[in-house]
Short mmCIF file of C-alpha atoms in Angstrom, two decimals:
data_model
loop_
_atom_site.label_atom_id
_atom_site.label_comp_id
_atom_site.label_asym_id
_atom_site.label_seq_id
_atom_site.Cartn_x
_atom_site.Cartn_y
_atom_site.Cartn_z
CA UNK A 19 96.45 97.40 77.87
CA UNK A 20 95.52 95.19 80.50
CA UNK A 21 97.94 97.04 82.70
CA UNK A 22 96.04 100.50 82.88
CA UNK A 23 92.81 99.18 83.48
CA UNK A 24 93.33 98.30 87.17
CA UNK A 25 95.51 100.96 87.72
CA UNK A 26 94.54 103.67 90.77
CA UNK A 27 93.67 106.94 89.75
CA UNK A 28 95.35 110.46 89.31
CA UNK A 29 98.97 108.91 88.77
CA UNK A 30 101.28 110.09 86.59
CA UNK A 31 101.24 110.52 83.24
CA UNK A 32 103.60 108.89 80.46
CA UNK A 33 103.74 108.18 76.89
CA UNK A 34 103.78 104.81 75.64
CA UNK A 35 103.88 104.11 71.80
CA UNK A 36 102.70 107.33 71.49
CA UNK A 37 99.59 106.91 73.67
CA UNK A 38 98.71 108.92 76.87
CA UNK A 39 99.28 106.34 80.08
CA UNK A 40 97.28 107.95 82.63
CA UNK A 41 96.98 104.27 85.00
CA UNK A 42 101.20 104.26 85.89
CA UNK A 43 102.05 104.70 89.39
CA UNK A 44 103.13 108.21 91.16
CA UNK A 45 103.07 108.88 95.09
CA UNK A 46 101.10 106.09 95.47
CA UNK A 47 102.06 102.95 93.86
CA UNK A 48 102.92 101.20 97.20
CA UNK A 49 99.27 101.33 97.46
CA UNK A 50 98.11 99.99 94.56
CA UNK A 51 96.66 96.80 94.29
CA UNK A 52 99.66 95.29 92.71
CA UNK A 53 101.99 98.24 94.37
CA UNK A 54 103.13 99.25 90.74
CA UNK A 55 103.64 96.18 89.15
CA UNK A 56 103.79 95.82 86.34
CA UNK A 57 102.74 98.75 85.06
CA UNK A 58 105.24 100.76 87.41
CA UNK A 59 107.60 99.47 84.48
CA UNK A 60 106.33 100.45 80.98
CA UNK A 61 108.11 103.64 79.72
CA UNK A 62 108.13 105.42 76.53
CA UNK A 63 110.78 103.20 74.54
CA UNK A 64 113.22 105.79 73.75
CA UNK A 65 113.78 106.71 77.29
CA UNK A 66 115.48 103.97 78.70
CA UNK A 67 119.06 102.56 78.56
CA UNK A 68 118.45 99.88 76.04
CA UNK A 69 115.06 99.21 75.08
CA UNK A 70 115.70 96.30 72.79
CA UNK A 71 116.36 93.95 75.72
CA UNK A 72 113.43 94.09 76.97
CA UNK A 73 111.58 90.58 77.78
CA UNK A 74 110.73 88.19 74.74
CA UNK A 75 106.64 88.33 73.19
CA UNK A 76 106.00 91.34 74.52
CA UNK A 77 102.94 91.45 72.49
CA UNK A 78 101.81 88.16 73.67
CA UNK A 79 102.61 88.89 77.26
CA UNK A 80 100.02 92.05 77.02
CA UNK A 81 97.33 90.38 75.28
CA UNK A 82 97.41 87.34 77.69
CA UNK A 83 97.32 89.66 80.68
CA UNK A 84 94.52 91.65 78.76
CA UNK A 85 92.52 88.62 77.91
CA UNK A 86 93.44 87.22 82.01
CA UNK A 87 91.86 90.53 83.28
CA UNK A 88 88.63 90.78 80.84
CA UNK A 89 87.86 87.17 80.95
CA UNK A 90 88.48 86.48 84.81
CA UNK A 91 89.48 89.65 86.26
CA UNK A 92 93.12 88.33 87.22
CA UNK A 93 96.21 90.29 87.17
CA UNK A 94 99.62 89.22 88.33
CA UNK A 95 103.11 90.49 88.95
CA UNK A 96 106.52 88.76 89.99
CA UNK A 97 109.70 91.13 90.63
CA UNK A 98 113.05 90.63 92.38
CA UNK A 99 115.20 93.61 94.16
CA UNK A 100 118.81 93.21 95.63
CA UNK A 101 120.56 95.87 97.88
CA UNK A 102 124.46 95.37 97.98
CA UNK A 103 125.91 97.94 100.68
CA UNK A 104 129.68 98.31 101.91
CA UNK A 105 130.97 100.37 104.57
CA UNK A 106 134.26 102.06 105.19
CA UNK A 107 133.60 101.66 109.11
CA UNK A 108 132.06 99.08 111.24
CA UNK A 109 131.36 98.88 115.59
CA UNK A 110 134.79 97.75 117.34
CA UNK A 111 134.85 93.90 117.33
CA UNK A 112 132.93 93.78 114.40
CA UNK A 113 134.36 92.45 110.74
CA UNK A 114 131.67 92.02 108.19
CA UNK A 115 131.37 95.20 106.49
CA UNK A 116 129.28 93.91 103.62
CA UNK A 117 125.37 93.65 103.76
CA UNK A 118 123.59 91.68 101.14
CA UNK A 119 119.34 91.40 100.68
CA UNK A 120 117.46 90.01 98.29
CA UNK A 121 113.72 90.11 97.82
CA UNK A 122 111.46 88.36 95.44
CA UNK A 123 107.75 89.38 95.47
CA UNK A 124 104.98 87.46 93.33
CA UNK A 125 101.27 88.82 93.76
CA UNK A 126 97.93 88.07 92.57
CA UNK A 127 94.75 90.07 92.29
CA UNK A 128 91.59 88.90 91.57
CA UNK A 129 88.73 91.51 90.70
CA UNK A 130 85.28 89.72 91.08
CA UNK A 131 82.85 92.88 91.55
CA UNK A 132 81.81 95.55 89.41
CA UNK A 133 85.33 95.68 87.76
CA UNK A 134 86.28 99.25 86.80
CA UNK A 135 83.38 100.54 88.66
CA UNK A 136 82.09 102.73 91.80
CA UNK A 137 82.03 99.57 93.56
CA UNK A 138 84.77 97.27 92.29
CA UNK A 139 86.09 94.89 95.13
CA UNK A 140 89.17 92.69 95.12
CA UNK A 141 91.20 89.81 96.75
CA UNK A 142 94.79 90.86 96.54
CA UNK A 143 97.36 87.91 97.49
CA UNK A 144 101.31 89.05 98.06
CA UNK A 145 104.05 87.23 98.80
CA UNK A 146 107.75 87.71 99.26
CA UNK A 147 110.95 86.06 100.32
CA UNK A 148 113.25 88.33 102.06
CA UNK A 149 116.66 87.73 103.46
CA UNK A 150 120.46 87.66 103.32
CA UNK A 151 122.56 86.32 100.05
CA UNK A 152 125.17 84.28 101.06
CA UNK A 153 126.66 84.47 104.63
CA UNK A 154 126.39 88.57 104.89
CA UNK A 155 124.12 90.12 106.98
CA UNK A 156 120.74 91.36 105.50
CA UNK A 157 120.34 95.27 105.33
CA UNK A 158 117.86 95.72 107.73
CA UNK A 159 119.89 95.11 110.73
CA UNK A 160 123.20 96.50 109.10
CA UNK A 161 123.28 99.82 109.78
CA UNK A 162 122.52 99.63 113.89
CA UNK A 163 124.05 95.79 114.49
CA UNK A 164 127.01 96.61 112.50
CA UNK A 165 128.01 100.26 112.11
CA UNK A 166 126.10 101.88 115.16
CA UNK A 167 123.87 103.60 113.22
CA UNK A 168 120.43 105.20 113.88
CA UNK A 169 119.01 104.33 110.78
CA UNK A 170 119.44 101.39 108.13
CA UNK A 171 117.34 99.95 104.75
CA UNK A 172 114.43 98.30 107.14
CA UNK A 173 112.55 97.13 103.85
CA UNK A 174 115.55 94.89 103.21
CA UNK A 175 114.58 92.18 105.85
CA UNK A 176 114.61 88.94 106.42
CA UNK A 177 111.64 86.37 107.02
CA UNK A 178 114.70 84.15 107.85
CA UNK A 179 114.85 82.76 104.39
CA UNK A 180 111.32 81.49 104.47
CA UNK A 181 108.38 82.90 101.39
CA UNK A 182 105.99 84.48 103.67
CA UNK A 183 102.55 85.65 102.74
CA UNK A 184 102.93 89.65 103.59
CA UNK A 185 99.01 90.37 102.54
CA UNK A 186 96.29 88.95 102.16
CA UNK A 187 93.25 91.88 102.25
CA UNK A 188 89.89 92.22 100.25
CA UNK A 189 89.91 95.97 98.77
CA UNK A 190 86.38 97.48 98.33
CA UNK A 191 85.65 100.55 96.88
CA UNK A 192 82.16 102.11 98.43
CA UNK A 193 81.58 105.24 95.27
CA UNK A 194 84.14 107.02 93.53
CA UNK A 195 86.03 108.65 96.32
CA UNK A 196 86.17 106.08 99.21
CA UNK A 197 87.76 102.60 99.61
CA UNK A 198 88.77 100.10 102.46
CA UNK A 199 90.71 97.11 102.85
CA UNK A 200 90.48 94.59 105.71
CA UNK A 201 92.75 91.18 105.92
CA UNK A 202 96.75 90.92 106.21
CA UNK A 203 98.56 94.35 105.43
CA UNK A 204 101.32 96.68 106.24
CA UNK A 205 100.44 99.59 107.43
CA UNK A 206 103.61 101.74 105.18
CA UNK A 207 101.43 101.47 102.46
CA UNK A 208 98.38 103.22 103.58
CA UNK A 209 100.25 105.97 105.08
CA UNK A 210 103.46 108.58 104.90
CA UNK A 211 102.64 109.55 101.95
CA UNK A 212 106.14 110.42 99.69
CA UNK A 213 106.98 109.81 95.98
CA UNK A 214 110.50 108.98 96.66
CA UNK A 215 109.86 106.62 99.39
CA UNK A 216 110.04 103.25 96.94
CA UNK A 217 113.11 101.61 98.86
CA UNK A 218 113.03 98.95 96.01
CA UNK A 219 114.13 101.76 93.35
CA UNK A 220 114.66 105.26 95.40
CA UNK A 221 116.09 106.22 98.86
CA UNK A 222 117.68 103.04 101.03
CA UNK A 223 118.22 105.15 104.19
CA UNK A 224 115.41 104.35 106.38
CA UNK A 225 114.70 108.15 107.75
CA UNK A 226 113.62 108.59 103.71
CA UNK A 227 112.45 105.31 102.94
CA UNK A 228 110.61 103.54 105.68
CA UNK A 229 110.44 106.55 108.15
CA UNK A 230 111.37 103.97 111.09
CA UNK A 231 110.81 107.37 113.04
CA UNK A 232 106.82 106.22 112.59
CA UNK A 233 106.88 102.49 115.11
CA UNK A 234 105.28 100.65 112.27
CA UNK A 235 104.30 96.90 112.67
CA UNK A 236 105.34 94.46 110.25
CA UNK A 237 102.60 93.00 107.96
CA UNK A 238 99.75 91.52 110.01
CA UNK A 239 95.87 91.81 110.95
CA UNK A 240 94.41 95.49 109.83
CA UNK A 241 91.96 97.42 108.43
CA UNK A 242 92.33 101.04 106.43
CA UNK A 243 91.14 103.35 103.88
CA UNK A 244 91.62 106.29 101.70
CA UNK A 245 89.13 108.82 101.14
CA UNK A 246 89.16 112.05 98.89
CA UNK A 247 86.35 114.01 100.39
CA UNK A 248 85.98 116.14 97.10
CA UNK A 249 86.64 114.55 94.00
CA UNK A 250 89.09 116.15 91.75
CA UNK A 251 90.20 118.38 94.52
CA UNK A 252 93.50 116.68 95.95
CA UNK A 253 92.14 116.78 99.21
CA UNK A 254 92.87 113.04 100.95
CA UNK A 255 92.51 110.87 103.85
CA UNK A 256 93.94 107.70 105.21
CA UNK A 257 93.79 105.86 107.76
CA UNK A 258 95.12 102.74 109.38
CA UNK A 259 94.45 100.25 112.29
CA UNK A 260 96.82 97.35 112.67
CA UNK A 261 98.32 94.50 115.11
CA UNK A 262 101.26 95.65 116.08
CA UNK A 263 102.01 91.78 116.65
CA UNK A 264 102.25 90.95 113.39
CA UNK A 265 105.76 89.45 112.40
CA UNK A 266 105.50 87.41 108.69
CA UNK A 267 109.03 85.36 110.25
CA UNK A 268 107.28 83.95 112.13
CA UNK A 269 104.68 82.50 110.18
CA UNK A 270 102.50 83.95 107.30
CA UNK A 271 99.29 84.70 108.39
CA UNK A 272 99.79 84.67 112.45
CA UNK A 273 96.84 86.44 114.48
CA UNK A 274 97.30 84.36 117.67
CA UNK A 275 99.01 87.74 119.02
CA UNK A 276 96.12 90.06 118.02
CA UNK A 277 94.95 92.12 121.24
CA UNK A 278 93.01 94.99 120.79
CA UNK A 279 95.65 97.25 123.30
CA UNK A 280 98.41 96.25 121.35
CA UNK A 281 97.65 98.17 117.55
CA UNK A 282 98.91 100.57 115.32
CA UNK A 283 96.45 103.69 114.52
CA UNK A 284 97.68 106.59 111.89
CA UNK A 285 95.37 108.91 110.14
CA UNK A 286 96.95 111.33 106.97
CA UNK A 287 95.60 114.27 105.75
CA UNK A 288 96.99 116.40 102.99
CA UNK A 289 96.40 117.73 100.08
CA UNK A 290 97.95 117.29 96.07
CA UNK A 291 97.88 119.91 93.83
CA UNK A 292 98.36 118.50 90.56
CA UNK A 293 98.90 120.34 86.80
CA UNK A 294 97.76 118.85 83.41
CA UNK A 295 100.95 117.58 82.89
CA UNK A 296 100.89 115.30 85.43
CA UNK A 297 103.16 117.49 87.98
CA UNK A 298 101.94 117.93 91.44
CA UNK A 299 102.76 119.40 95.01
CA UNK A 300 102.24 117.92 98.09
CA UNK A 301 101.62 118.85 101.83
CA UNK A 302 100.34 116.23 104.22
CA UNK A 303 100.09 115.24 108.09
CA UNK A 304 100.28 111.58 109.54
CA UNK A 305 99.69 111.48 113.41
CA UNK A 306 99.96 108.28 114.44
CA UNK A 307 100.04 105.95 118.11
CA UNK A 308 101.60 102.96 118.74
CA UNK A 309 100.80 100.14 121.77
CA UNK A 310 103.16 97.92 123.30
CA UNK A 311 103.83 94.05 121.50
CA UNK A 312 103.03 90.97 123.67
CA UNK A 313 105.74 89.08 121.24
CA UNK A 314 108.79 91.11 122.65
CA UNK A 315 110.23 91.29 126.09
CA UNK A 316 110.75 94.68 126.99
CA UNK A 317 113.87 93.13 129.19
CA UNK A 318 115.37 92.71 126.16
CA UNK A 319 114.19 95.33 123.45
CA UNK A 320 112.68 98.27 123.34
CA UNK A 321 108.78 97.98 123.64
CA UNK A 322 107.16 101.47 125.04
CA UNK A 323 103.71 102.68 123.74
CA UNK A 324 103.43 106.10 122.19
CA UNK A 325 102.48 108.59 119.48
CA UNK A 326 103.84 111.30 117.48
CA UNK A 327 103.45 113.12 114.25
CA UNK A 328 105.22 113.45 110.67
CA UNK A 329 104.36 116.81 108.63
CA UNK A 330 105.92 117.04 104.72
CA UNK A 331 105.97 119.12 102.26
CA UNK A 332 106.75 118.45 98.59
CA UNK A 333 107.14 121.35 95.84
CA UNK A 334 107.59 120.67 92.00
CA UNK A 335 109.48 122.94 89.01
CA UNK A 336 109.04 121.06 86.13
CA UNK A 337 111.60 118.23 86.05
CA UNK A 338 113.03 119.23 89.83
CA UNK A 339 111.39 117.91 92.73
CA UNK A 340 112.14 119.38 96.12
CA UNK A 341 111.16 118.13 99.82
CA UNK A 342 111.02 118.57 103.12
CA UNK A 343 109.64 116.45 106.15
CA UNK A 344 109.73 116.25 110.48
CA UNK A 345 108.98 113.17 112.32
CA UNK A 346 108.49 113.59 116.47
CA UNK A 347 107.81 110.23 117.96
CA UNK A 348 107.58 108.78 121.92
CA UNK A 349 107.01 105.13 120.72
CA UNK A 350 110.31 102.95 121.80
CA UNK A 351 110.77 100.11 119.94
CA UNK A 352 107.90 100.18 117.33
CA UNK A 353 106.47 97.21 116.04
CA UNK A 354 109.39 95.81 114.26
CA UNK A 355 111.74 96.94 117.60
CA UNK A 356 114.04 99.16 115.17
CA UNK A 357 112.20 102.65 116.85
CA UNK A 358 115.59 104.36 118.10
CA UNK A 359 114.77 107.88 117.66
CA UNK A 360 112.38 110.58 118.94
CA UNK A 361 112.69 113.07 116.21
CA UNK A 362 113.87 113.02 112.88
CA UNK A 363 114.16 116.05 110.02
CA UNK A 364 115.13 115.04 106.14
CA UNK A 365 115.11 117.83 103.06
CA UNK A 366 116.68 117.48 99.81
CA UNK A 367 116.04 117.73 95.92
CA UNK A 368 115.42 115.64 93.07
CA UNK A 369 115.90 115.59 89.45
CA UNK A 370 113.76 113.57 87.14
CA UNK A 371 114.52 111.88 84.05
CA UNK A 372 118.39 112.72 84.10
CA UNK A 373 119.41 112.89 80.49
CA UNK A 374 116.16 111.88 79.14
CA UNK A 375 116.24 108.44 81.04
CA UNK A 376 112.84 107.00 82.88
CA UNK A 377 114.27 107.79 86.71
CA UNK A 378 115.36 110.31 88.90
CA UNK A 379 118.73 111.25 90.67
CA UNK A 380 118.23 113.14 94.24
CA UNK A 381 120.30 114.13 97.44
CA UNK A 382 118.77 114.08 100.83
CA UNK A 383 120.23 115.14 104.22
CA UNK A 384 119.03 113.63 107.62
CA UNK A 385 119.40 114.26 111.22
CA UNK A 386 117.97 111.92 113.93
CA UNK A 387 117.94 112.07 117.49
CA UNK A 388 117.55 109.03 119.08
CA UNK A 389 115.82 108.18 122.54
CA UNK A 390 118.69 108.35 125.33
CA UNK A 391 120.21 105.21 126.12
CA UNK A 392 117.38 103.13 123.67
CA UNK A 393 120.56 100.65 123.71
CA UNK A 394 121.76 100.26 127.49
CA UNK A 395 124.77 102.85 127.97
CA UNK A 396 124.60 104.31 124.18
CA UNK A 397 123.46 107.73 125.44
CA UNK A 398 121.63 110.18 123.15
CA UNK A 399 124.10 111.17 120.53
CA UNK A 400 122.29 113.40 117.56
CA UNK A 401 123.42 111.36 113.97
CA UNK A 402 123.76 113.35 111.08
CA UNK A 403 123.76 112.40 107.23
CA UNK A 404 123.06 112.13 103.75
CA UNK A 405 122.07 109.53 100.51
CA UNK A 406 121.90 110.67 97.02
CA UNK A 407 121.02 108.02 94.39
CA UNK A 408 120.18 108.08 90.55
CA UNK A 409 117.10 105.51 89.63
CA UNK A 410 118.12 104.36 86.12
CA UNK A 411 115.58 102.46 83.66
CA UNK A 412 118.07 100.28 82.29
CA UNK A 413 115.38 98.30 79.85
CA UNK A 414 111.85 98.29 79.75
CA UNK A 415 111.55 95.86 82.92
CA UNK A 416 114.46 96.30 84.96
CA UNK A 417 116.69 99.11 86.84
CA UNK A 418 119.74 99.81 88.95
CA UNK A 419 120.27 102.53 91.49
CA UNK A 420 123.24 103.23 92.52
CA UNK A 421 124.14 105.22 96.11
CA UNK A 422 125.33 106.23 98.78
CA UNK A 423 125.27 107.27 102.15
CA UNK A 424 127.57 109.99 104.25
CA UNK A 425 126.99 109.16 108.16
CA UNK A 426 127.97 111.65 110.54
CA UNK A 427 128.61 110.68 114.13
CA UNK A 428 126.58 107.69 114.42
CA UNK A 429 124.28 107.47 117.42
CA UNK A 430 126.13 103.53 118.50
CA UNK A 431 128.95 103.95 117.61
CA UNK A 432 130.52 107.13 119.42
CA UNK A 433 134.75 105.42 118.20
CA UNK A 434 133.90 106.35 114.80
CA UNK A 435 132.87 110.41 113.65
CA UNK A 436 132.28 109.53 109.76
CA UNK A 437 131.10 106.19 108.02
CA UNK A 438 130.51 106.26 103.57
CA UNK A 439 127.91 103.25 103.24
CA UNK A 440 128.10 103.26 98.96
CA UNK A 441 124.78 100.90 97.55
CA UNK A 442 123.89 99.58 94.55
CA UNK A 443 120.19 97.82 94.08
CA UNK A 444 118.78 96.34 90.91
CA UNK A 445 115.13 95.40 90.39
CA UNK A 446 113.60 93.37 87.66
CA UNK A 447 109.76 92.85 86.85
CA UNK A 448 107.27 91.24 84.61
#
């Protein structure tokens, strides 16, 4: 199957029509070539909701991406994710209470060298529209613009309903342990390291998902790598160097802001200790700096160079997951200006494949503390919280996760002591 030959390595394992899968996706799909499409969708038949409705020729569809990928080394993906959210409390003055995203993502790759080898180098080509449905706002800005909150679902954006190229990067693999990427990237996928960090299918609070805590840039100019020093061991490093000017709404493909004070540098080590049966623990570092952004007025946002670190810890029991992670930032502002807080702490527990179904179901709780008065006159009031969500494989290609989120005392917002944000996202894939 065309689908596990271009597939990473040391993912998880899953049977498929009674063969071993060892290509699908775990902690790091983001960072695959096609970030875990489509193989991120092929369970074992029997494990999902209805595996009968499934997408017509299924048989077809694998041996034309098989014959694609021997004959010209092309693979290709298309999905579309939608976050609904509603909230039981908004900011004073404010009435819309729904947020609505959607986000379609087609991508290419195109393996020319050494395919499968030491030395295999590809072109990888991404796309995406992102933005509101309808005349809601988009996610992104819901939780701070409309309920006062510290944190929101940052991956739901908007490139103010425009398809944006989001990368453009040549991969190259130097040996068996090293590869680098230079072009158009976002840094999220290099770095923070987290299986449960998938905001198209997992967590939608941004303290789990995006780690806002870390002053990413949006997708632009970079370079990074990942390096396992001894093979086999589940030692790794990675490493990334980006514009923090990059800002896909406006414009695909926009280096005019590129300045070599103004980038995004974050190195992770850690370490995965992983079982036969595909089951693995996790401890890793990120330390990371951030410059200030020539394509923001610090007048009117917050743009502040600085650096901090994120330390987590992941510990598996057969089907239960369990986690732990601390963020400590001095960046204000970050490259997409959503930085609000100086230190964050999240913990919590999953369970995977609830009732036998491809998925998991976990609880998190969060507390952030955000930078005092980061918003003129908001203070520095400590937010508490907590999502839980259950991933469901409803059919071979598609699922639905539904949430929600418990916000205590949000940072804006200090009228309101409780706000229940309840979510429901759906993603479907070929």
């Amino acid at each position: 199957m065309a689908a596990i030959a271009f597939a990473s390595a040391a993912h998880a394992q899953v049977i498929y029509d009674d063969k071993l899968l060892t290509g699908l996706p775990g902690p790091e799909a983001l960072y695959d070539p096609d970030q875990g499409e489509p193989q991120a969708l092929l369970p074992e038949p029997r494990e999902v909701l209805f595996p009968g409705l499934g997408l017509p020729a299924e048989a077809q569809r694998l041996a034309f991406r098989e014959r694609l990928y021997d004959q010209y080394g092309l693979t290709y993906a298309f999905s579309y994710q939608q976050l609904n959210q509603y909230a039981t409390q908004t900011l004073p003055g404010v009435r819309q209470n729904w947020a609505l995203g959607g986000w379609a993502a087609p991508s290419v790759t195109w393996t020319p060298i050494d395919r499968g080898g030491d030395y295999q180098g590809s072109l990888v080509l991404r796309g995406a529209w992102r933005g509101p449905i309808g005349d809601n706002p988009w996610p992104a800005p819901f939780g701070p613009a409309n309920l006062g909150s510290a944190w929101s679902a940052y991956e739901f954006t908007s490139w103010n309903d425009h398809f944006e190229i989001e990368d453009l990067f040549w991969e190259q693999r130097i040996g068996p342990t090293f590869s680098f990427r230079i072009g158009n990237q976002g840094p999220q996928a290099t770095i923070n390291t987290f299986r449960f960090k998938d905001a198209r299918t997992s967590f939608t609070a941004s303290p789990l998902a995006f780690s806002e805590t870390i002053p990413y840039p949006a997708f632009g100019a970079g370079l990074s790598f990942r390096w396992r020093p001894i093979q086999g061991n589940g030692l790794f490093m990675n490493g990334v160097l980006n514009d923090m000017n990059g800002n896909p709404s406006q414009g695909s493909l926009n280096w005019s802001h590129l300045q070599i004070g103004q980038l995004f540098g974050g190195i992770e080590v850690g370490k995965q200790w992983r079982r036969a049966d595909g089951e693995y623990d996790q401890l890793a570092l990120d330390v990371f700096h951030a410059g200030t952004r020539s394509i923001f007025s610090p007048n009117t946002t917050p743009n502040k160079a600085g650096g901090g670190f994120k330390i987590l810890g992941e510990k598996q029991w057969g089907r239960i997951v369990g986690f732990a992670a601390y963020t400590h930032n001095t960046a204000q502002g970050g490259g997409i200006s959503t930085t609000f807080s100086g230190n964050t702490s999240v913990a919590g527990v999953a369970l995977l494949r609830p009732f036998g179904i491809v998925g998991e179901a976990a609880a998190a709780g969060m507390w952030t503390l955000p930078f005092k008065n980061i918003l003129p006159g908001s203070g520095q009031r400590a937010q508490y919280g907590m999502e839980t969500y259950w991933n469901i494989a409803v059919t071979p290609n598609s699922t639905i996760t539904p949430g929600i989120q418990l916000i205590f005392n949000p940072s804006f917002n200090p009228t309101v002591n409780f706000i229940a944000v309840p979510d429901v996202k759906f993603r479907v894939s070929i």
